[in-house]
Amino acid sequence: MIKLAFVCHGNICRSPMAEYLFNEKIRKLNLSDKFKAYSFATSSEEIGNGIYPPVKKILNNLNINCSDKRAIRLKSDMYDKYDYFIGMDNENIYNMERLFNTTDKIYLLSYFKNINKEVDDPWYTSDFYSCYKEIDDYLNYLIEYLIR
């Protein structure tokens, strides 16, 4: 099984949105036995907190239950447990490269669409719907990449 770790700053907005959307897309493709996504934070400030309410609302409207998710911090001993570490922005990428002391297995989510664009943090922009649409789009390219 291929394991993916989506990573953002606090693990309450972008990375859990990517985790739950990815797993739902994979479920609908009957590929849950081949791929599994998780999500983590690079910071410690939200550890233990649930998904931020606007993100939870988007996922609930898609009939995706995320009520059990709590923010978890990425740690150096997790490197060998995952095949891909996918950051939402360049700060996430930088933090992962420092944590793991490598660039291997670390990607910006937009990489799979063959562009170099960060996913804006809706914590600051308050544009949760645009963030969802962007992540949803990038995930389609990621899944296509993984299936090939």
Short mmCIF file of C-alpha atoms in Angstrom, two decimals:
data_model
loop_
_atom_site.label_atom_id
_atom_site.label_comp_id
_atom_site.label_asym_id
_atom_site.label_seq_id
_atom_site.Cartn_x
_atom_site.Cartn_y
_atom_site.Cartn_z
CA MET A 1 0.00 0.00 0.00
CA ILE A 2 1.22 3.49 -0.88
CA LYS A 3 0.92 5.91 2.04
CA LEU A 4 0.76 9.66 1.56
CA ALA A 5 1.24 12.35 4.19
CA PHE A 6 -0.35 15.72 3.43
CA VAL A 7 1.31 18.48 5.39
CA CYS A 8 0.43 22.07 6.26
CA HIS A 9 1.20 24.47 9.08
CA GLY A 10 -1.44 23.54 11.65
CA ASN A 11 -3.18 20.42 10.31
CA ILE A 12 -6.63 21.94 10.78
CA CYS A 13 -7.40 23.31 7.29
CA ARG A 14 -5.51 22.39 4.11
CA SER A 15 -3.81 19.09 4.93
CA PRO A 16 -6.84 17.40 6.54
CA MET A 17 -8.98 18.65 3.65
CA ALA A 18 -6.52 16.98 1.25
CA GLU A 19 -6.43 13.81 3.37
CA TYR A 20 -10.19 13.35 3.49
CA LEU A 21 -10.81 14.38 -0.13
CA PHE A 22 -8.05 12.06 -1.36
CA ASN A 23 -9.31 9.09 0.63
CA GLU A 24 -12.86 9.71 -0.61
CA LYS A 25 -11.74 9.91 -4.26
CA ILE A 26 -9.72 6.72 -3.82
CA ARG A 27 -12.71 4.99 -2.20
CA LYS A 28 -14.92 5.93 -5.16
CA LEU A 29 -12.31 4.48 -7.52
CA ASN A 30 -12.24 1.23 -5.50
CA LEU A 31 -8.53 1.73 -4.79
CA SER A 32 -8.63 1.95 -0.99
CA ASP A 33 -6.52 -1.19 -0.76
CA LYS A 34 -3.74 0.51 -2.77
CA PHE A 35 -3.56 4.05 -1.35
CA LYS A 36 -4.12 5.72 2.01
CA ALA A 37 -3.65 9.36 2.99
CA TYR A 38 -2.93 10.93 6.36
CA SER A 39 -2.21 14.51 7.37
CA PHE A 40 0.13 16.34 9.70
CA ALA A 41 1.29 19.76 10.90
CA THR A 42 4.75 21.27 10.84
CA SER A 43 3.95 23.40 13.89
CA SER A 44 2.74 22.48 17.35
CA GLU A 45 0.22 25.27 17.93
CA GLU A 46 -2.93 23.34 16.91
CA ILE A 47 -1.94 19.84 18.08
CA GLY A 48 -4.98 18.00 19.43
CA ASN A 49 -7.48 20.43 17.91
CA GLY A 50 -10.13 19.30 15.47
CA ILE A 51 -10.59 20.44 11.89
CA TYR A 52 -11.39 24.14 11.61
CA PRO A 53 -15.20 24.63 11.35
CA PRO A 54 -15.35 26.07 7.78
CA VAL A 55 -13.34 23.08 6.50
CA LYS A 56 -15.48 20.67 8.48
CA LYS A 57 -18.57 22.27 6.92
CA ILE A 58 -17.23 21.79 3.39
CA LEU A 59 -16.39 18.15 4.07
CA ASN A 60 -19.73 17.51 5.78
CA ASN A 61 -21.54 19.02 2.76
CA LEU A 62 -19.71 16.40 0.68
CA ASN A 63 -20.93 13.69 3.10
CA ILE A 64 -17.39 13.18 4.41
CA ASN A 65 -17.25 12.66 8.15
CA CYS A 66 -14.10 14.18 9.64
CA SER A 67 -15.24 14.53 13.24
CA ASP A 68 -12.57 12.19 14.61
CA LYS A 69 -9.60 14.07 13.10
CA ARG A 70 -7.23 15.84 15.48
CA ALA A 71 -4.14 17.82 14.50
CA ILE A 72 -0.93 15.79 14.70
CA ARG A 73 2.62 17.08 14.38
CA LEU A 74 4.98 15.58 11.83
CA LYS A 75 8.06 14.01 13.43
CA SER A 76 11.40 12.90 12.01
CA ASP A 77 10.80 9.21 12.81
CA MET A 78 7.80 9.20 10.42
CA TYR A 79 9.97 9.44 7.29
CA ASP A 80 10.16 5.71 6.60
CA LYS A 81 6.43 5.18 7.21
CA TYR A 82 5.23 7.18 4.19
CA ASP A 83 5.96 7.10 0.47
CA TYR A 84 5.07 10.72 -0.28
CA PHE A 85 5.12 13.89 1.83
CA ILE A 86 3.01 16.52 0.13
CA GLY A 87 3.15 20.10 1.34
CA MET A 88 0.66 22.85 0.67
CA ASP A 89 3.17 25.69 0.50
CA ASN A 90 6.90 26.33 0.29
CA GLU A 91 7.22 26.89 4.03
CA ASN A 92 5.85 23.36 4.59
CA ILE A 93 8.36 22.01 2.07
CA TYR A 94 11.23 23.83 3.77
CA ASN A 95 10.17 22.58 7.21
CA MET A 96 9.93 18.97 5.98
CA GLU A 97 13.32 19.13 4.24
CA ARG A 98 14.90 20.39 7.47
CA LEU A 99 13.07 17.83 9.60
CA PHE A 100 14.03 14.87 7.41
CA ASN A 101 17.36 16.27 6.15
CA THR A 102 16.47 15.31 2.57
CA THR A 103 14.38 16.43 -0.38
CA ASP A 104 13.44 12.86 -1.31
CA LYS A 105 9.73 11.99 -1.20
CA ILE A 106 8.78 15.66 -0.58
CA TYR A 107 6.52 17.45 -3.07
CA LEU A 108 4.44 20.58 -3.35
CA LEU A 109 0.85 19.50 -4.08
CA SER A 110 0.71 21.50 -7.31
CA TYR A 111 3.76 19.57 -8.61
CA PHE A 112 1.47 16.82 -9.88
CA LYS A 113 -0.33 19.34 -12.10
CA ASN A 114 3.09 20.35 -13.40
CA ILE A 115 2.94 23.85 -11.93
CA ASN A 116 4.64 25.53 -9.01
CA LYS A 117 1.87 27.18 -6.99
CA GLU A 118 1.26 27.22 -3.28
CA VAL A 119 -2.18 26.49 -1.85
CA ASP A 120 -3.03 29.67 0.04
CA ASP A 121 -3.78 29.16 3.71
CA PRO A 122 -7.50 29.86 4.22
CA TRP A 123 -6.77 30.61 7.89
CA TYR A 124 -5.42 33.93 6.58
CA THR A 125 -7.43 34.41 3.38
CA SER A 126 -10.79 33.22 4.78
CA ASP A 127 -11.47 31.77 1.33
CA PHE A 128 -12.11 28.17 2.32
CA TYR A 129 -14.15 27.33 -0.77
CA SER A 130 -11.41 28.40 -3.21
CA CYS A 131 -8.92 26.41 -1.15
CA TYR A 132 -11.18 23.36 -1.42
CA LYS A 133 -11.56 23.75 -5.20
CA GLU A 134 -7.81 24.13 -5.66
CA ILE A 135 -6.96 21.10 -3.51
CA ASP A 136 -9.68 19.06 -5.20
CA ASP A 137 -8.24 19.91 -8.61
CA TYR A 138 -4.64 19.11 -7.64
CA LEU A 139 -5.72 15.80 -6.12
CA ASN A 140 -7.10 14.68 -9.47
CA TYR A 141 -3.62 15.12 -10.99
CA LEU A 142 -1.97 13.41 -8.04
CA ILE A 143 -4.27 10.40 -8.35
CA GLU A 144 -3.68 10.22 -12.09
CA TYR A 145 0.09 10.30 -11.39
CA LEU A 146 -0.17 7.54 -8.78
CA ILE A 147 -2.31 5.27 -10.94
CA ARG A 148 0.16 5.50 -13.86
#
